[in-house]
Short mmCIF file of C-alpha atoms and ligand atoms in Angstrom, two decimals:
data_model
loop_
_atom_site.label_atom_id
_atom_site.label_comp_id
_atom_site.label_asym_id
_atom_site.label_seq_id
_atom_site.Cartn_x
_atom_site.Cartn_y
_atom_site.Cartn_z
CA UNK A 8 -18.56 55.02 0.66
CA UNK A 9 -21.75 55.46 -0.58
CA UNK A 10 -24.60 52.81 0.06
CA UNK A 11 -24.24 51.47 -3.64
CA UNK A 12 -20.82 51.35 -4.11
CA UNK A 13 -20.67 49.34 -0.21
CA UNK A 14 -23.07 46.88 -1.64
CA UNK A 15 -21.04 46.50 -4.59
CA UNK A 16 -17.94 45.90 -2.32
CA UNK A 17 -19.71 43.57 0.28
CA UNK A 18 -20.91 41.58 -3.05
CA UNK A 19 -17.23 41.34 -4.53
CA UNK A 20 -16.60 40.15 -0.95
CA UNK A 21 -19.30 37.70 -0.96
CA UNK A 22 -18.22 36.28 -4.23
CA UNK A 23 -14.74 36.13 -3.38
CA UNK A 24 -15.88 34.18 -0.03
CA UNK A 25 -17.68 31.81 -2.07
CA UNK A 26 -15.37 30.77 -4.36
CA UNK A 27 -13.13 30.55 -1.75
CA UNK A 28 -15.21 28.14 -0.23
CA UNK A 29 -15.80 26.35 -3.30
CA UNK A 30 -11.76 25.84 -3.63
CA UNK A 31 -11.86 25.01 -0.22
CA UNK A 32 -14.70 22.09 -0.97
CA UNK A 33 -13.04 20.92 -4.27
CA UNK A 34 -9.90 19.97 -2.21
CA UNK A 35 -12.06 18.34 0.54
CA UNK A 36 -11.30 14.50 0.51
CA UNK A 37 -13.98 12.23 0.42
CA UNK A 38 -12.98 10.89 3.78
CA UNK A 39 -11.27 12.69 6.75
CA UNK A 40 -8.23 10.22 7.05
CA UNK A 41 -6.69 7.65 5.36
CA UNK A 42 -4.08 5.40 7.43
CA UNK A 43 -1.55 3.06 5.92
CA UNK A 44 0.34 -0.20 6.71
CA UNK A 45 2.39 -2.07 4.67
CA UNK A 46 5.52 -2.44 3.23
CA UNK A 47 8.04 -1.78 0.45
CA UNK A 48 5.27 -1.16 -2.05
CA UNK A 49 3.32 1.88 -0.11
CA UNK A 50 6.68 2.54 2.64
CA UNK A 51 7.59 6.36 1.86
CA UNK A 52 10.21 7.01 4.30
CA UNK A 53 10.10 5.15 7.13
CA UNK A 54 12.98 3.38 6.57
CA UNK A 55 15.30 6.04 5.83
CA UNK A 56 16.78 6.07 9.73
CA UNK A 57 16.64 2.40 10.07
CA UNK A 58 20.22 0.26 9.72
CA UNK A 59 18.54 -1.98 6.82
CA UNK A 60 19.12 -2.66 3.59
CA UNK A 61 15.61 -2.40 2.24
CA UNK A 62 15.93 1.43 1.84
CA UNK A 63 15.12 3.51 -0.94
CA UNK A 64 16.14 6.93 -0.08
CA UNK A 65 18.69 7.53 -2.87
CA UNK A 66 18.82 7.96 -6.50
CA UNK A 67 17.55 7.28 -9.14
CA UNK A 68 14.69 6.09 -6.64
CA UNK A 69 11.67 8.71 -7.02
CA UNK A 70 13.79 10.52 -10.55
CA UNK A 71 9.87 10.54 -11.22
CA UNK A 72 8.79 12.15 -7.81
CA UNK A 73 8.69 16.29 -7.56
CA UNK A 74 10.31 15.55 -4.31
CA UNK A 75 12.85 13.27 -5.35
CA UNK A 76 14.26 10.21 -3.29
CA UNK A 77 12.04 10.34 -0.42
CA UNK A 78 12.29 6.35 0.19
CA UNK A 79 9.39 5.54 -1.83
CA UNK A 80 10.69 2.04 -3.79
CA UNK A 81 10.11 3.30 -6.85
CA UNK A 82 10.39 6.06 -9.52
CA UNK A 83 7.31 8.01 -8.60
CA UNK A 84 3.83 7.38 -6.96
CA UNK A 85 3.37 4.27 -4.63
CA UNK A 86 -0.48 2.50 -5.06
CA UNK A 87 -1.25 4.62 -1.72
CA UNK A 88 0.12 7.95 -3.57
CA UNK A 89 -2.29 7.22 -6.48
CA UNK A 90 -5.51 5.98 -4.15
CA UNK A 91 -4.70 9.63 -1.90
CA UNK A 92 -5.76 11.35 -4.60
CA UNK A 93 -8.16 9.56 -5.80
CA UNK A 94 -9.86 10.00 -2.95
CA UNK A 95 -9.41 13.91 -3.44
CA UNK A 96 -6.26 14.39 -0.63
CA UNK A 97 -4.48 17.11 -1.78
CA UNK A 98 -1.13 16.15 0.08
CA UNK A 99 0.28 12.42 0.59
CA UNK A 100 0.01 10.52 3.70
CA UNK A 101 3.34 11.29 5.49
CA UNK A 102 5.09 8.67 6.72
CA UNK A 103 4.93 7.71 10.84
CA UNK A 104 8.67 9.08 11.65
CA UNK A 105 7.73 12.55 10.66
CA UNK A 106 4.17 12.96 11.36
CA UNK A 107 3.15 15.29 14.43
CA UNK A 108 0.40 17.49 15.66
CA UNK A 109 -2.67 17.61 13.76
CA UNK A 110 -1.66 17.02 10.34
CA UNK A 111 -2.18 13.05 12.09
CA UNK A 112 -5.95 13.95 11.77
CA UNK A 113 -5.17 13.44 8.13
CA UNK A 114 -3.81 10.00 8.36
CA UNK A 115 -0.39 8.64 8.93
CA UNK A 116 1.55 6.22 6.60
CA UNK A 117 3.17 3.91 9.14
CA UNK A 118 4.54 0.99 6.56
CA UNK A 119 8.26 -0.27 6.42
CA UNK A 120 10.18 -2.03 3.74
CA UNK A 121 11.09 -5.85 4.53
CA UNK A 122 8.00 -5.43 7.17
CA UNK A 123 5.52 -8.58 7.47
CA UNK A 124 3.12 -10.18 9.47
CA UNK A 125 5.88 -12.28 11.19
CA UNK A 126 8.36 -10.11 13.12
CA UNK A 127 11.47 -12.07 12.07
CA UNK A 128 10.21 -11.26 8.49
CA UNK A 129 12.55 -9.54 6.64
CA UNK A 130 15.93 -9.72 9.32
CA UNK A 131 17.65 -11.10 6.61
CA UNK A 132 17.65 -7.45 5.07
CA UNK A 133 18.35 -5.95 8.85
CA UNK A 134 15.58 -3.59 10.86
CA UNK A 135 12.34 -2.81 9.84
CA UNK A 136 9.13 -2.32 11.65
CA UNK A 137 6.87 -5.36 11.06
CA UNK A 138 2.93 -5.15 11.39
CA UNK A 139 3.06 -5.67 15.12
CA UNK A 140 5.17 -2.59 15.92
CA UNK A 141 2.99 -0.70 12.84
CA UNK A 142 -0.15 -1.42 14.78
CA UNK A 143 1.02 -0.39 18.14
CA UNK A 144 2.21 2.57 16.24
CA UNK A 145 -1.27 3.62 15.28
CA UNK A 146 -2.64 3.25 18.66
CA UNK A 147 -0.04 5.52 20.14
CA UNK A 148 -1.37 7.99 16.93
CA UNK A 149 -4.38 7.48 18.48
CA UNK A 150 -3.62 8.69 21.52
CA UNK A 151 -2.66 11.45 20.14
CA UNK A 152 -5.41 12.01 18.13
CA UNK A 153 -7.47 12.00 21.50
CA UNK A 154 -6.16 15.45 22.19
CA UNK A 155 -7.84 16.78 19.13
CA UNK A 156 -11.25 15.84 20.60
CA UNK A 157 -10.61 16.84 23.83
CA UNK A 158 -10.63 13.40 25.21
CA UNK A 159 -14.11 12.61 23.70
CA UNK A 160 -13.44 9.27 22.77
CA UNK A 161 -17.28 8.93 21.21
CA UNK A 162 -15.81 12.07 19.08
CA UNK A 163 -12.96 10.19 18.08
CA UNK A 164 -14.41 7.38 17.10
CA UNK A 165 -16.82 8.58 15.18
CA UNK A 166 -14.42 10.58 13.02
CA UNK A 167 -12.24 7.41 12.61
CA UNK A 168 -14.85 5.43 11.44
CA UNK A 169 -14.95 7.61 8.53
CA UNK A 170 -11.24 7.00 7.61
CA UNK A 171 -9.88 4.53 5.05
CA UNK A 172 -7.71 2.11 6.33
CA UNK A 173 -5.21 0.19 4.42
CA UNK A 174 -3.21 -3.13 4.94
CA UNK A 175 -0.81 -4.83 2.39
CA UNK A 176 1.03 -7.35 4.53
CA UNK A 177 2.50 -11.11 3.40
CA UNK A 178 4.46 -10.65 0.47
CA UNK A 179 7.55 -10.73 2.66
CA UNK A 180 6.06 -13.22 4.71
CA UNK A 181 6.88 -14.99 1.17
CA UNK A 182 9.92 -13.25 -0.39
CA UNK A 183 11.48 -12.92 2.87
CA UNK A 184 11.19 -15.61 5.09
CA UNK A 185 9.14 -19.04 3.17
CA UNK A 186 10.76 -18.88 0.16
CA UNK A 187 14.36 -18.05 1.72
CA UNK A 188 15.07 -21.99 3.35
CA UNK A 189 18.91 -19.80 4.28
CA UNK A 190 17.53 -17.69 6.55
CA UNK A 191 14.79 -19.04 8.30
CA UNK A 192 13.28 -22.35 9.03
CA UNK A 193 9.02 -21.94 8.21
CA UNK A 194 9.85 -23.75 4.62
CA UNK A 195 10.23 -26.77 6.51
CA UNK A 196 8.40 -26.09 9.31
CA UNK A 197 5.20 -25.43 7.86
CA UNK A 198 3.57 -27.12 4.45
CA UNK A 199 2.46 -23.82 2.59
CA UNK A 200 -1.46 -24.42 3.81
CA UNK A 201 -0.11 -24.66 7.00
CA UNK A 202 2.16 -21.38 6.76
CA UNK A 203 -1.06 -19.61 5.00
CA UNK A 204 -3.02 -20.42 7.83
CA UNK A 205 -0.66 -19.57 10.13
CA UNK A 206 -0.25 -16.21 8.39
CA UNK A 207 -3.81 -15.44 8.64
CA UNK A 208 -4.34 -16.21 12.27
CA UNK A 209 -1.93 -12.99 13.23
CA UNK A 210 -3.23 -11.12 10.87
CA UNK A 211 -6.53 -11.76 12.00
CA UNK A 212 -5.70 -10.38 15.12
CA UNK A 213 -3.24 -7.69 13.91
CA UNK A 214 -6.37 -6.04 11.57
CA UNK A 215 -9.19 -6.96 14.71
CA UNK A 216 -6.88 -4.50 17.21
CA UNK A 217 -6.79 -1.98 14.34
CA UNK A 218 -10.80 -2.44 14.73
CA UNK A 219 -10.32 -2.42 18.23
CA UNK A 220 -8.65 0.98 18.11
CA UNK A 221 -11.56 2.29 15.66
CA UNK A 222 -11.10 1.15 12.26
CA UNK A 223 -14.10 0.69 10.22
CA UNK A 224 -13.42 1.09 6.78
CA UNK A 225 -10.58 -1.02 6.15
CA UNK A 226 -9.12 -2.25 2.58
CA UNK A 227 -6.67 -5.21 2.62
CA UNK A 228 -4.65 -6.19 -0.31
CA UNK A 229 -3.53 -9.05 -1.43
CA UNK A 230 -0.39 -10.80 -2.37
CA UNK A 231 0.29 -10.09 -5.63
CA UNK A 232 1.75 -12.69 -8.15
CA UNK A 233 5.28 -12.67 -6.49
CA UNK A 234 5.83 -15.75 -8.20
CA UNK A 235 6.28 -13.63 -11.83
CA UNK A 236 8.49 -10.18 -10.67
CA UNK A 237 12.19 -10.25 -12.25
CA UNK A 238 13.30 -11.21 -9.30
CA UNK A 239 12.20 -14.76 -9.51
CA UNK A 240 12.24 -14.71 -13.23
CA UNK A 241 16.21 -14.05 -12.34
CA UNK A 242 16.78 -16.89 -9.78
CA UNK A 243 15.38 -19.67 -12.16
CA UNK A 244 16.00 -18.64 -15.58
CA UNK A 245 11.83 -17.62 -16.45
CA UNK A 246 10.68 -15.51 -18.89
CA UNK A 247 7.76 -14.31 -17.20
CA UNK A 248 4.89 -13.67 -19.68
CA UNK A 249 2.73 -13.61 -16.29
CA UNK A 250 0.56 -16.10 -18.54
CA UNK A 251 1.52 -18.69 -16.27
CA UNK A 252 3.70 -21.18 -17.90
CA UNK A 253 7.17 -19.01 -17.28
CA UNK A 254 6.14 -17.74 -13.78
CA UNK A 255 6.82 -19.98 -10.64
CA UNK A 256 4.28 -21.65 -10.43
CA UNK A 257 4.98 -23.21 -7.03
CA UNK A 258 5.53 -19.71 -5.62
CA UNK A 259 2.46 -18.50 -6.87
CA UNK A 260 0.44 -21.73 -5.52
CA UNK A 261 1.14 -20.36 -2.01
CA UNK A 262 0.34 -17.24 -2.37
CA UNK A 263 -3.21 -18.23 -3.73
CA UNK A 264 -3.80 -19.96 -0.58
CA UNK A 265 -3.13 -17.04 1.67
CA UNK A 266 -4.87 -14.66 -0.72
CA UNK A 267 -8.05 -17.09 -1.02
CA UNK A 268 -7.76 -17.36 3.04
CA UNK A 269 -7.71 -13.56 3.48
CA UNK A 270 -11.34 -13.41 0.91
CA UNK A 271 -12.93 -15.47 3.47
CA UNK A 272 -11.38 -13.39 6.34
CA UNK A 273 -12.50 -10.61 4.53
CA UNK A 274 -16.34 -12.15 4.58
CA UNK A 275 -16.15 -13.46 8.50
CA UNK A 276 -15.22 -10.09 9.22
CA UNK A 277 -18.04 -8.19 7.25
CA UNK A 278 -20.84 -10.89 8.26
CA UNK A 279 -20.95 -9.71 12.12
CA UNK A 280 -17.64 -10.92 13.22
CA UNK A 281 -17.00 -7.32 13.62
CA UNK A 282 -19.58 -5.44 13.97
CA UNK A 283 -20.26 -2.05 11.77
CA UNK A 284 -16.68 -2.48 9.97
CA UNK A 285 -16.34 -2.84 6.31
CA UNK A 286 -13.75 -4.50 4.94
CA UNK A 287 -12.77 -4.67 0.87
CA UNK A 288 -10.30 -7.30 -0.39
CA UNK A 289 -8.23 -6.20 -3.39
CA UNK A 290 -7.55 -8.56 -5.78
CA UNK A 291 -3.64 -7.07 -6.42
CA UNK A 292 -2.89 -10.59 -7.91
CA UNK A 293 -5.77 -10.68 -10.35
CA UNK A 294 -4.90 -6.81 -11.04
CA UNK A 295 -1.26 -6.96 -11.60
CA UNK A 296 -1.86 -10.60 -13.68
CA UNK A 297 -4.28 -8.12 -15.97
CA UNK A 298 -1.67 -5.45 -16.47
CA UNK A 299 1.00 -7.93 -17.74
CA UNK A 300 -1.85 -9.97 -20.28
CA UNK A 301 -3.00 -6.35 -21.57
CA UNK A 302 0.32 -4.72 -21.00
CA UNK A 303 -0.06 -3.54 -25.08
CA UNK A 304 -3.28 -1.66 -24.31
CA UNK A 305 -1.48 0.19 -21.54
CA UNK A 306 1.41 1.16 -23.32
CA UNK A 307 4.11 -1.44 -21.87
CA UNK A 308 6.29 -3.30 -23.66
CA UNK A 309 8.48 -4.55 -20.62
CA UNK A 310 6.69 -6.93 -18.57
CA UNK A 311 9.27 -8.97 -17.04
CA UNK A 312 12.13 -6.96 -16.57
CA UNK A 313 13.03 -4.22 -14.23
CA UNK A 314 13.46 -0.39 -15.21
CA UNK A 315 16.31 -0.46 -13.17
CA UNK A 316 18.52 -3.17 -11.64
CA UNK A 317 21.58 -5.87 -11.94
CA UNK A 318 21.80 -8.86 -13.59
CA UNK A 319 18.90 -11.38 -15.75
CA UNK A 320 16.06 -9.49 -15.77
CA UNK A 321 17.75 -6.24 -13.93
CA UNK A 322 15.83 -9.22 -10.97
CA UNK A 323 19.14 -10.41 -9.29
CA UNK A 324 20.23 -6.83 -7.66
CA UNK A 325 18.28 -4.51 -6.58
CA UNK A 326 18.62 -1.31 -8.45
CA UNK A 327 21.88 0.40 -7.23
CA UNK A 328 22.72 4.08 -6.20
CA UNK A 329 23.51 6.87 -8.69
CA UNK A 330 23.22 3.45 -11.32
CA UNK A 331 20.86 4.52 -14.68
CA UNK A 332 17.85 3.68 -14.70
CA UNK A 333 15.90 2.84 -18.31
CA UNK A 334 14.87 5.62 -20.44
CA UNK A 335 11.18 5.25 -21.53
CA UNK A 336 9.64 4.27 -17.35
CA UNK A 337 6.16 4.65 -18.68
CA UNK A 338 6.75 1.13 -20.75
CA UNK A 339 7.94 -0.71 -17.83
CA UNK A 340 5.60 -2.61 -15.67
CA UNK A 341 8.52 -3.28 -13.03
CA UNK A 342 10.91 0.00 -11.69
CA UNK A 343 13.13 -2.68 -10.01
CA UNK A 344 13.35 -6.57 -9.26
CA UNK A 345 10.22 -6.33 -6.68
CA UNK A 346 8.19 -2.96 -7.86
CA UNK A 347 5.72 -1.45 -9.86
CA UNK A 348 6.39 1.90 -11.77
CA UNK A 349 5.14 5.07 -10.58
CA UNK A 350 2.50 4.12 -14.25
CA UNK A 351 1.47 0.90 -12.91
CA UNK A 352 0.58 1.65 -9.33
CA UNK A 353 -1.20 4.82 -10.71
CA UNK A 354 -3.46 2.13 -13.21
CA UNK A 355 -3.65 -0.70 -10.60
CA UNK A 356 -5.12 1.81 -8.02
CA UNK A 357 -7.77 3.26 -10.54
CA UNK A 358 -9.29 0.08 -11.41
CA UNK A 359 -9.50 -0.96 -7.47
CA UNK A 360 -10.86 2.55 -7.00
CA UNK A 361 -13.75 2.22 -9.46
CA UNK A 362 -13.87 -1.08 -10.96
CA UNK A 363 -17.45 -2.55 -10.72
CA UNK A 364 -15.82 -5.52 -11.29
CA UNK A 365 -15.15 -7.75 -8.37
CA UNK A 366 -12.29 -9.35 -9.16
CA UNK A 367 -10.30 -6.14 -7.83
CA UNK A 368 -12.31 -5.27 -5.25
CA UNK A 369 -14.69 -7.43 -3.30
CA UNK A 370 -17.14 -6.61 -2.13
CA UNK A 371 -17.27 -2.95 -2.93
CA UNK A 372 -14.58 -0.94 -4.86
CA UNK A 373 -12.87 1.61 -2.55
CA UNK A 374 -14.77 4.54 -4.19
CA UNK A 375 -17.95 2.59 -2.54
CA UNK A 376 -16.24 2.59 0.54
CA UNK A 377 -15.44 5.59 0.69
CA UNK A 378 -18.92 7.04 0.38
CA UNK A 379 -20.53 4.66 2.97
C1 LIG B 17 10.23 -21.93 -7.62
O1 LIG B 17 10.61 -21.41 -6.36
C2 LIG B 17 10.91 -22.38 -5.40
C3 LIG B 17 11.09 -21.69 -4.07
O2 LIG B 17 12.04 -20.66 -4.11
C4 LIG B 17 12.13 -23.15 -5.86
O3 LIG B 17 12.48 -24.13 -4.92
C5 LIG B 17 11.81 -23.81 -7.21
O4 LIG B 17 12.96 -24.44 -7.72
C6 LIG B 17 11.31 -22.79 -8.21
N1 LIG B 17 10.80 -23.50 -9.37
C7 LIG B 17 10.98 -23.14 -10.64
C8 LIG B 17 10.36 -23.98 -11.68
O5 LIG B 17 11.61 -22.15 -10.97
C1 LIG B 18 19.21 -21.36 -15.98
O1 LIG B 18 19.96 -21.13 -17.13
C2 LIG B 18 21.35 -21.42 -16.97
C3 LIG B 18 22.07 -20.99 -18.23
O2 LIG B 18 21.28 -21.08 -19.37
C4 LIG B 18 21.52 -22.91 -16.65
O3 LIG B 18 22.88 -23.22 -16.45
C5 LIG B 18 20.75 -23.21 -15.37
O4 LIG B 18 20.79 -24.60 -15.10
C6 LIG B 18 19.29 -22.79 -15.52
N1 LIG B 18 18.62 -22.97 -14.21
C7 LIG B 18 17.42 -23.49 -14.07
C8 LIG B 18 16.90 -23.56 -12.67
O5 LIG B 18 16.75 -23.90 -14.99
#
């Protein structure tokens, strides 16, 4: 080749190198990791080998999802899906029981269906891994992880600050255990400050190991208005405008109490209880109460049944295998008696993402975080 045409050729290569590089940095996330705990509303498959009944790996479950029923609980996305690629992931987080090697330097979903705080939480369904199993989970990841870094631990840490961290936990501590006087004993046991507070104090020290184990950047959610899903509206005959007046009310008292405990948590822990972490509290009770009042504006016109389902309000069943599902899912705020459609999770995460409001995110919205 002669000199001209090889700088020709070395400049197609150039070019070709850059914009492969600049494909490469487009699908760059805006953090290294994000990590995930929780339960039925962000589980996507850890459930699927566990003898439980609070498994979603059939259809019509994810008819919405390329990948079908993967044992998300719902048609499509999950609030995590959505917030992944918000923050620019180009893959989900995979779930815990099928997460090896170093794709767990991308972050690990380790969240179970029927999982809370409480490790009885949820029997009444059968197995499930509750919080304390989720978080000894992650530090065995961690261990892990340490081989990546050569057993630098100051390595590791530093790239783990950098992660997102998420935590939805209680809503079964509710659903599945308080409010459920058949199966376990804390309704009478506890008055439902005394239950909120006793909530908080393990999940104080569930989310301070996470810290421990190098969590910085950690968003926790909060219950959402349990007292208004069609599965409540089902048991005592409400219509569930999520105004207030049909909802149950006495349901959604108690959750308020835990949810304005976990604020303040939220503030000890950001005002030098733990040093250098930063936590956000999302408002998922404020957010999903919006959704329902300006359910019009967001194209819904079901707010208080479920897509799919058995019974008043498709609330009293879960929705069955192989059973059909409604037509139209992007007009249903509920897929089923307990969750959001793959269209609400995907609106609820955007306005936690980048609201400057902070009545869904407090202090900072997650896109804030994540740029810390
Ligand atoms: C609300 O839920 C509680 C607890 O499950 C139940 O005892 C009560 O009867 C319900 N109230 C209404 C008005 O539906
Ligand atoms: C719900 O409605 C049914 C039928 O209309 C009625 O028999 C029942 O007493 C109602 N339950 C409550 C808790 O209001």
């Amino acid at each position: 080749m002669g000199n001209f045409s090889e700088l020709v050729f070395s400049g197609f290569l150039a070019l070709l190198w850059l914009s492969a590089r600049a494909c490469s940095q487009a699908q760059e996330p805006q953090v290294p990791c994000f990590f995930i705990f929780g339960d039925s509303l962000v589980d996507n498959g850890n459930n699927n080998g566990i003898l439980t009944l609070a498994r979603a790996n059939y259809r019509p479950y994810g008819i919405d999802f390329p990948q079908g029923d993967t044992g998300r609980f719902t048609n499509g996305r999950t609030y995590v899906d959505a917030l992944a690629q918000l923050l620019g992931f180009s893959n989900y987080i995979p779930p815990y029981v099928r997460t090896r090697g170093p794709a767990l330097l991308r972050g690990v979903n380790y969240a179970s269906g029927a999982a809370g705080i409480r490790d009885e939480t949820g029997n009444n369904l059968g197995d499930h891994i509750p919080m304390n199993q989720q978080v000894s989970n992650f530090a065995n990841t961690v261990v892990h992880m340490r081989r990546f870094f050569r057993g630098d631990t100051n390595a590791l840490n530093s790239y783990l600050s950098k992660c997102i961290f998420y935590s939805g936990m209680g809503s079964n501590d509710y659903l599945n255990n308080y409010f459920m006087p058949d199966f376990y004993t804390t309704g009478s046991d506890y008055t439902t400050k005394a239950y909120a507070a006793a909530l908080l104090q393990d999940y104080s020290r569930q989310l301070t190991e996470l810290y421990e184990l190098g969590a910085r950047k950690v968003v926790v959610t909060s219950v959402g208005q349990i007292g208004c899903i069609p599965y409540q509206l089902a048991r005592f005959n409400g219509s569930g405008s999520g105004s207030g007046s049909q909802c149950n009310e006495s349901i959604n008292k108690a959750i308020i109490l835990f949810n304005t405990g976990l604020r303040k948590l939220v503030d000890r822990f950001n005002n030098g209880q733990l040093p250098g972490a930063k936590f956000v509290y999302l408002d998922s009770f404020q957010n999903a109460k919006d959704l329902v009042l300006n359910a019009a504006t967001y194209g819904f016109e079901v707010v208080d049944k479920g897509c799919c389902g058995v019974g008043k309000n498709n609330g009293q069943i879960t929705c069955l295998p192989l059973q059909e599902p409604c037509d139209d899912r992007r007009k249903y705020i509920f897929w089923d008696a307990f969750h959001p459609t793959d269209v609400a999770n995907i609106i609820m995460a955007k306005k936690s993402f980048s609201s400057k409001s902070q009545s869904y995110a407090y202090p900072i919205n997650i896109q804030q975080l994540a740029t810390l």
